[in-house]
CSV table of C-alpha atoms in Angstrom, one decimal:
chain,number,residue,atom,x,y,z
A,1,MET,CA,81.0,75.2,62.0
A,2,PRO,CA,80.4,77.6,64.5
A,3,SER,CA,82.1,79.4,66.3
A,4,GLN,CA,83.6,78.2,69.7
A,5,LEU,CA,84.9,82.1,70.3
A,6,PHE,CA,81.3,82.8,70.8
A,7,THR,CA,80.4,79.6,73.2
A,8,PRO,CA,78.9,81.0,76.6
A,9,ILE,CA,81.2,79.1,79.2
A,10,THR,CA,80.3,79.4,83.2
A,11,LEU,CA,83.2,79.7,86.2
A,12,GLY,CA,82.5,79.9,89.0
A,13,PRO,CA,79.0,81.2,90.3
A,14,ILE,CA,79.4,84.1,86.4
A,15,ALA,CA,78.2,82.7,83.2
A,16,PHE,CA,80.4,84.5,80.1
A,17,ALA,CA,78.2,85.4,77.0
A,18,ASN,CA,81.3,84.6,75.0
A,19,ARG,CA,85.4,83.4,75.1
A,20,VAL,CA,86.7,87.3,74.7
A,21,PHE,CA,88.0,88.8,77.7
A,22,ILE,CA,89.8,91.8,78.2
A,23,ALA,CA,92.8,91.4,79.9
A,24,PRO,CA,94.2,93.7,82.5
A,25,MET,CA,95.7,97.5,80.8
A,26,CYS,CA,97.4,99.6,83.8
A,27,GLN,CA,96.3,103.6,82.6
A,28,TYR,CA,98.4,105.3,84.9
A,29,ALA,CA,95.2,108.1,85.1
A,30,VAL,CA,95.2,109.1,88.2
A,31,GLU,CA,96.3,112.1,88.6
A,32,LYS,CA,95.5,113.7,92.1
A,33,ARG,CA,97.3,110.2,93.2
A,34,ASP,CA,94.5,109.4,95.5
A,35,GLY,CA,93.9,105.4,94.1
A,36,VAL,CA,90.1,107.1,93.0
A,37,PRO,CA,89.3,106.3,89.1
A,38,THR,CA,88.3,108.4,87.2
A,39,ASP,CA,86.2,109.7,83.8
A,40,TRP,CA,89.3,108.4,81.9
A,41,HIS,CA,88.7,104.6,83.4
A,42,LEU,CA,84.6,104.9,83.3
A,43,VAL,CA,85.1,106.0,79.2
A,44,HIS,CA,88.1,103.9,78.8
A,45,LEU,CA,86.4,100.7,80.0
A,46,GLY,CA,82.7,101.5,79.0
A,47,SER,CA,84.1,101.7,75.3
A,48,LEU,CA,85.6,98.4,76.4
A,49,ALA,CA,82.3,97.1,77.4
A,50,SER,CA,80.3,98.1,74.3
A,51,GLY,CA,82.3,96.9,72.0
A,52,GLY,CA,81.4,92.9,73.0
A,53,ALA,CA,83.6,91.8,75.2
A,54,SER,CA,81.6,89.7,78.0
A,55,LEU,CA,84.1,90.7,80.4
A,56,VAL,CA,86.2,93.3,81.0
A,57,ILE,CA,88.8,93.4,83.7
A,58,THR,CA,90.2,96.7,84.8
A,59,GLU,CA,93.6,97.5,85.4
A,60,ALA,CA,95.6,96.4,88.4
A,61,THR,CA,94.2,97.9,90.7
A,62,ALA,CA,96.4,98.2,94.5
A,63,VAL,CA,94.8,96.7,97.4
A,64,SER,CA,97.2,99.5,99.9
A,65,PRO,CA,98.7,102.3,98.7
A,66,GLU,CA,101.8,101.5,98.1
A,67,GLY,CA,101.0,98.0,96.8
A,68,ARG,CA,100.6,100.6,93.8
A,69,ILE,CA,103.1,100.2,90.6
A,70,SER,CA,102.2,103.9,90.7
A,71,PRO,CA,101.6,107.6,92.3
A,72,GLU,CA,98.9,107.4,89.3
A,73,ASP,CA,97.5,103.8,90.1
A,74,THR,CA,93.9,102.8,90.8
A,75,GLY,CA,93.0,101.2,94.2
A,76,ILE,CA,90.2,99.9,96.0
A,77,TRP,CA,91.7,99.9,100.1
A,78,ASN,CA,89.2,103.1,100.9
A,79,ASP,CA,85.1,103.2,100.8
A,80,GLU,CA,85.9,106.4,98.6
A,81,GLN,CA,87.9,104.2,95.7
A,82,LYS,CA,85.1,101.2,96.0
A,83,ASP,CA,82.4,104.0,95.2
A,84,ALA,CA,83.9,105.3,92.2
A,85,TRP,CA,84.8,102.2,90.9
A,86,ALA,CA,80.6,101.2,91.3
A,87,ARG,CA,79.7,104.1,88.4
A,88,ILE,CA,81.9,102.3,86.6
A,89,VAL,CA,80.8,98.7,87.4
A,90,GLY,CA,77.3,99.2,86.7
A,91,PHE,CA,77.5,100.9,83.2
A,92,VAL,CA,80.0,97.8,81.8
A,93,HIS,CA,76.2,96.1,83.6
A,94,GLU,CA,74.4,98.1,81.2
A,95,ARG,CA,75.8,97.7,78.3
A,96,GLY,CA,75.7,93.9,79.1
A,97,ALA,CA,79.5,92.6,79.5
A,98,LYS,CA,80.8,91.4,83.1
A,99,ALA,CA,83.1,93.0,85.2
A,100,GLY,CA,86.4,92.2,87.1
A,101,ILE,CA,89.0,93.8,88.6
A,102,GLN,CA,92.6,92.8,89.1
A,103,LEU,CA,93.5,93.4,92.9
A,104,GLN,CA,98.0,93.4,92.9
A,105,HIS,CA,100.2,94.6,95.6
A,106,ALA,CA,103.6,95.7,93.5
A,107,GLY,CA,105.7,94.4,96.1
A,108,ARG,CA,109.3,95.7,94.8
A,109,LYS,CA,108.4,97.2,92.1
A,110,ALA,CA,105.9,99.7,93.4
A,111,SER,CA,106.7,103.3,93.6
A,112,THR,CA,107.9,103.5,90.4
A,113,PHE,CA,107.4,106.7,87.4
A,114,ARG,CA,104.8,105.9,85.1
A,115,PRO,CA,106.2,105.2,81.3
A,116,TRP,CA,105.2,108.4,80.0
A,117,GLY,CA,105.0,112.0,81.3
A,118,ALA,CA,107.7,111.6,83.3
A,119,ALA,CA,110.2,114.4,81.8
A,120,GLY,CA,112.8,110.7,81.1
A,121,ARG,CA,113.0,108.9,84.7
A,122,HIS,CA,112.4,105.5,84.8
A,123,GLY,CA,113.3,103.7,88.1
A,124,THR,CA,112.3,104.4,92.1
A,125,VAL,CA,110.0,107.7,92.3
A,126,PRO,CA,111.9,108.8,95.3
A,127,ALA,CA,110.1,110.4,99.0
A,128,ALA,CA,110.4,114.1,97.6
A,129,ASP,CA,108.2,113.3,94.4
A,130,GLY,CA,105.9,111.9,96.1
A,131,GLY,CA,107.0,107.9,96.7
A,132,TRP,CA,107.4,105.9,99.2
A,133,ALA,CA,109.9,102.4,100.1
A,134,PRO,CA,109.1,98.8,97.9
A,135,LEU,CA,108.5,96.3,100.4
A,136,GLY,CA,109.4,92.4,98.7
A,137,PRO,CA,109.3,88.6,99.7
A,138,SER,CA,113.8,89.7,100.4
A,139,ALA,CA,116.1,92.6,100.1
A,140,VAL,CA,116.7,91.6,96.5
A,141,ALA,CA,115.7,94.7,94.1
A,142,TYR,CA,114.8,94.2,90.6
A,143,PRO,CA,117.5,95.9,88.3
A,144,GLY,CA,117.3,99.6,88.4
A,145,TYR,CA,114.4,100.0,91.2
A,146,ASP,CA,115.5,100.7,95.0
A,147,THR,CA,115.8,98.2,96.9
A,148,PRO,CA,112.5,96.6,98.8
A,149,GLN,CA,112.5,96.2,102.8
A,150,ALA,CA,111.9,92.3,103.7
A,151,LEU,CA,108.1,91.3,105.2
A,152,ASP,CA,108.4,90.2,107.7
A,153,ALA,CA,105.6,88.2,109.5
A,154,SER,CA,103.5,90.9,110.1
A,155,GLY,CA,103.9,92.7,106.9
A,156,ILE,CA,102.6,89.4,105.8
A,157,ASP,CA,99.7,89.4,107.7
A,158,LYS,CA,98.6,92.9,106.5
A,159,VAL,CA,99.3,92.0,102.6
A,160,VAL,CA,96.8,88.6,103.3
A,161,ALA,CA,94.1,91.0,105.3
A,162,ASP,CA,94.4,93.8,102.4
A,163,PHE,CA,93.6,91.7,99.7
A,164,ALA,CA,90.3,90.5,101.7
A,165,ALA,CA,89.0,94.0,102.5
A,166,ALA,CA,89.9,95.0,98.5
A,167,ALA,CA,87.8,91.7,97.6
A,168,ARG,CA,84.9,93.0,100.4
A,169,ARG,CA,84.7,96.1,98.5
A,170,ALA,CA,85.3,95.1,95.2
A,171,LEU,CA,82.1,93.3,95.3
A,172,ASP,CA,80.0,95.8,96.8
A,173,ALA,CA,80.9,97.7,94.2
A,174,GLY,CA,79.2,94.8,91.8
A,175,PHE,CA,81.8,93.4,89.9
A,176,ASP,CA,81.9,90.0,88.8
A,177,VAL,CA,85.2,88.4,89.2
A,178,LEU,CA,88.0,89.2,91.6
A,179,GLU,CA,91.6,88.6,89.7
A,180,LEU,CA,94.4,88.0,92.0
A,181,HIS,CA,97.6,89.2,90.3
A,182,ALA,CA,100.3,86.5,90.8
A,183,ALA,CA,102.7,87.4,87.8
A,184,HIS,CA,105.0,89.8,86.0
A,185,GLY,CA,107.0,90.3,88.5
A,186,TYR,CA,104.1,91.8,91.2
A,187,LEU,CA,104.3,91.1,95.1
A,188,LEU,CA,103.1,87.3,95.0
A,189,HIS,CA,105.1,86.5,91.6
A,190,GLN,CA,108.2,87.4,93.7
A,191,PHE,CA,107.1,85.3,96.6
A,192,LEU,CA,106.9,82.8,94.1
A,193,SER,CA,110.1,82.7,92.6
A,194,PRO,CA,113.0,81.8,93.3
A,195,LEU,CA,114.7,84.6,91.9
A,196,SER,CA,113.2,87.7,93.9
A,197,ASN,CA,112.5,85.4,97.3
A,198,THR,CA,115.2,83.9,99.3
A,199,ARG,CA,113.8,84.1,102.5
A,200,ASP,CA,114.8,80.6,104.7
A,201,ASP,CA,111.3,80.9,106.9
A,202,GLU,CA,108.0,79.0,105.9
A,203,TYR,CA,107.7,81.8,102.8
A,204,GLY,CA,111.0,80.8,101.1
A,205,GLY,CA,112.6,77.7,99.8
A,206,SER,CA,110.7,75.1,99.1
A,207,LEU,CA,107.8,75.6,96.2
A,208,GLU,CA,105.3,75.2,98.9
A,209,ASN,CA,106.5,77.6,101.0
A,210,ARG,CA,107.2,80.2,98.4
A,211,ALA,CA,103.5,79.1,97.9
A,212,ARG,CA,102.6,80.2,101.2
A,213,LEU,CA,101.5,83.4,100.7
A,214,LEU,CA,99.5,83.1,97.3
A,215,MET,CA,97.6,80.3,99.0
A,216,ARG,CA,96.6,82.4,101.7
A,217,VAL,CA,95.5,85.0,99.7
A,218,VAL,CA,93.6,82.9,97.6
A,219,ASP,CA,91.7,81.4,101.0
A,220,ALA,CA,91.2,84.5,101.6
A,221,VAL,CA,89.4,86.3,98.4
A,222,THR,CA,87.1,82.3,97.7
A,223,ASP,CA,86.0,82.8,101.4
A,224,ALA,CA,85.1,87.0,100.4
A,225,ALA,CA,83.4,85.7,97.1
A,226,ALA,CA,81.6,82.8,98.9
A,227,GLY,CA,79.7,82.5,95.3
A,228,ARG,CA,78.8,86.1,94.7
A,229,ALA,CA,81.7,86.0,91.9
A,230,ALA,CA,85.0,84.2,90.2
A,231,VAL,CA,88.0,84.3,91.1
A,232,PHE,CA,90.6,84.0,89.0
A,233,VAL,CA,94.4,84.2,89.3
A,234,ARG,CA,96.9,85.4,86.9
A,235,PHE,CA,100.4,84.2,86.4
A,236,SER,CA,103.0,84.3,84.6
A,237,ALA,CA,104.4,80.8,83.2
A,238,THR,CA,107.9,81.2,83.3
A,239,ASP,CA,110.5,83.6,84.2
A,240,TRP,CA,112.3,82.8,81.5
A,241,VAL,CA,115.5,82.3,83.2
A,242,GLU,CA,117.4,79.7,84.1
A,243,GLY,CA,117.1,78.2,87.6
A,244,GLY,CA,113.5,81.0,88.0
A,245,TRP,CA,109.9,80.3,88.2
A,246,ASN,CA,108.1,78.1,85.3
A,247,GLU,CA,105.4,76.1,84.1
A,248,ALA,CA,106.3,73.3,85.7
A,249,ASP,CA,105.5,75.4,89.4
A,250,THR,CA,102.7,77.5,87.6
A,251,ALA,CA,100.6,74.4,86.7
A,252,THR,CA,101.4,72.7,90.3
A,253,VAL,CA,99.7,75.6,91.9
A,254,ALA,CA,97.6,76.4,89.8
A,255,ARG,CA,96.1,73.1,91.1
A,256,TRP,CA,96.8,73.7,94.3
A,257,ALA,CA,94.6,77.4,94.2
A,258,ARG,CA,92.0,75.3,92.0
A,259,ASP,CA,91.7,72.8,94.6
A,260,ALA,CA,91.1,76.1,97.6
A,261,GLY,CA,88.2,77.4,95.1
A,262,ALA,CA,89.6,79.5,92.1
A,263,ASP,CA,87.8,79.3,89.0
A,264,PHE,CA,90.1,80.7,86.3
A,265,PHE,CA,94.2,80.9,85.4
A,266,ASP,CA,95.3,83.8,82.9
A,267,VAL,CA,98.2,82.2,82.2
A,268,SER,CA,100.8,85.8,80.6
A,269,THR,CA,104.9,85.6,81.8
A,270,GLY,CA,108.1,87.1,82.1
A,271,GLY,CA,108.2,90.9,84.5
A,272,ASN,CA,110.5,89.1,87.1
A,273,ALA,CA,113.9,89.6,85.5
A,274,HIS,CA,114.9,90.9,82.5
A,275,ALA,CA,115.4,88.4,79.9
A,276,ASP,CA,115.2,87.8,75.9
A,277,ILE,CA,111.4,86.6,75.9
A,278,PRO,CA,110.8,85.7,72.0
A,279,VAL,CA,108.1,87.4,71.5
A,280,GLY,CA,106.3,86.6,68.8
A,281,PRO,CA,101.9,86.1,67.7
A,282,GLY,CA,100.2,84.3,70.0
A,283,TYR,CA,104.0,83.3,72.0
A,284,GLN,CA,102.4,82.5,75.5
A,285,VAL,CA,99.6,80.5,74.3
A,286,ARG,CA,101.3,77.2,74.5
A,287,PHE,CA,102.2,78.4,78.1
A,288,ALA,CA,97.6,78.4,79.3
A,289,HIS,CA,98.3,74.8,77.1
A,290,TYR,CA,100.4,73.6,79.5
A,291,VAL,CA,99.1,74.7,82.5
A,292,ARG,CA,95.1,73.5,81.1
A,293,SER,CA,96.8,69.7,80.4
A,294,LEU,CA,98.7,69.6,83.4
A,295,ALA,CA,97.0,70.6,86.5
A,296,GLU,CA,93.4,70.5,84.8
A,297,VAL,CA,91.9,73.7,85.0
A,298,PRO,CA,90.5,76.2,82.7
A,299,VAL,CA,92.1,79.1,81.4
A,300,GLY,CA,92.5,81.8,79.1
A,301,ALA,CA,95.6,82.6,76.4
A,302,VAL,CA,97.0,86.3,76.3
A,303,GLY,CA,100.0,87.1,73.9
A,304,ILE,CA,100.0,89.2,70.8
A,305,ILE,CA,96.6,87.6,69.7
A,306,THR,CA,94.9,89.4,67.6
A,307,ASP,CA,92.9,88.6,64.8
A,308,ALA,CA,89.6,86.3,64.8
A,309,ALA,CA,90.8,83.4,63.4
A,310,GLN,CA,94.1,82.5,65.7
A,311,ALA,CA,91.1,83.6,68.6
A,312,GLU,CA,89.0,80.6,67.3
A,313,GLN,CA,91.6,78.4,66.3
A,314,ILE,CA,93.0,78.8,70.7
A,315,VAL,CA,90.2,78.4,71.3
A,316,ALA,CA,88.0,75.5,69.6
A,317,SER,CA,91.6,73.4,69.2
A,318,GLY,CA,91.4,74.1,73.3
A,319,GLN,CA,94.7,74.8,73.6
A,320,ALA,CA,92.7,77.3,75.9
A,321,ASP,CA,89.2,78.1,77.2
A,322,ALA,CA,89.1,82.0,76.5
A,323,VAL,CA,91.4,84.0,75.2
A,324,LEU,CA,92.3,87.4,76.5
A,325,ILE,CA,93.1,90.6,74.6
A,326,ALA,CA,94.2,94.0,75.5
A,327,ARG,CA,97.0,95.9,72.6
A,328,GLU,CA,94.6,94.9,70.0
A,329,ALA,CA,91.2,96.3,71.9
A,330,LEU,CA,93.1,99.4,72.6
A,331,ARG,CA,93.9,99.9,68.6
A,332,ASP,CA,89.5,99.1,68.1
A,333,PRO,CA,87.6,99.2,71.4
A,334,HIS,CA,85.3,96.6,68.9
A,335,THR,CA,87.7,94.0,68.3
A,336,PRO,CA,85.1,91.1,70.0
A,337,GLN,CA,82.0,92.7,67.0
A,338,ARG,CA,84.5,92.7,64.4
A,339,TRP,CA,85.5,89.5,64.7
A,340,ALA,CA,82.4,88.0,65.3
A,341,ARG,CA,82.0,88.9,61.8
A,342,GLU,CA,84.7,87.9,60.4
A,343,LEU,CA,83.6,84.6,61.6
A,344,GLY,CA,80.4,84.6,60.4
A,345,ALA,CA,79.3,84.1,64.4
A,346,ASP,CA,75.7,84.8,65.4
A,347,ALA,CA,75.7,86.8,67.9
A,348,PRO,CA,73.4,89.5,68.8
A,349,GLU,CA,74.1,89.8,71.8
A,350,LEU,CA,77.7,91.5,71.5
A,351,TRP,CA,75.7,94.9,69.6
A,352,GLN,CA,74.6,98.0,71.7
A,353,PRO,CA,71.3,98.5,70.2
A,354,GLN,CA,72.5,102.0,68.5
A,355,TYR,CA,75.7,100.0,66.7
A,356,ILE,CA,73.0,97.1,65.6
A,357,ARG,CA,72.9,98.4,61.9
A,358,ALA,CA,76.9,97.9,62.1
A,359,ARG,CA,75.5,94.0,61.6
A,360,ARG,CA,75.5,93.6,58.2
């Protein structure tokens, strides 16, 4: 049977040559702390685009200065950042891949030390070291981090406006995919989860209320995209904690987001609470399959997907419509090309002319 992994797929207005996508991976590499992507990002993302994936998604890119996970994160809240991203997008396109950007606000997990080069320091970066006060749905801290300031109505309106403005800049930079980061314990996920959202207004309590901010952002970003780009939503399907966000809630909100114009759902898990997570090969695939089946939406599976047969089986069996790889792509940026050879897929479009001799 021909490989299903290396068949095309169309999501929204964008056609992808195959079903291997590169997942967002934080790099913490903006040494000037100005949010402007650098030559590191050009080479990192460019190498991944050269490896045969049909879509390369940037790291979590902040829609505002206060939305950064760390001071070293990229942003897209001004035109200098947009112009730097445009150079990178152009190179990704030259390599034959589509370019996606993950738009995000870190919320209560903002202003934290990057996981390396901080002399062993962890948690919230103090103002004296270039940090800032985090924001969140409620004054409930993530364990080990500073207590956030609860957003008021005007602050919530600003978040929506920031996502919309970032989407417009991303489109101007040439991105084909706008992914909204509603996973891993960042702001949109924080509003969704009752573990972090204890509000008693129109943004708290019921599932509809907790999803209100996400839905406003989906509406704003799909309006901006207007047929020019595909809109993805990344969910954490479960908090892995009793009484937290779960896969049934995820499927319900995914259906709402689909009806509002979102095109694809990137299904991960965790990140909003300390939890005992049973990590292993493909450990999150069942959540992607659940959301796909219950919500009747196209989904991507992610999480310890490391070999060709495994990835092929996920797509061919209908558990997901695409796979997203991260660590395996860090180990080998040419993973899609290697998988195509192992599966016997006739996919010459994966190969750069400079690499064509490696097909045999």
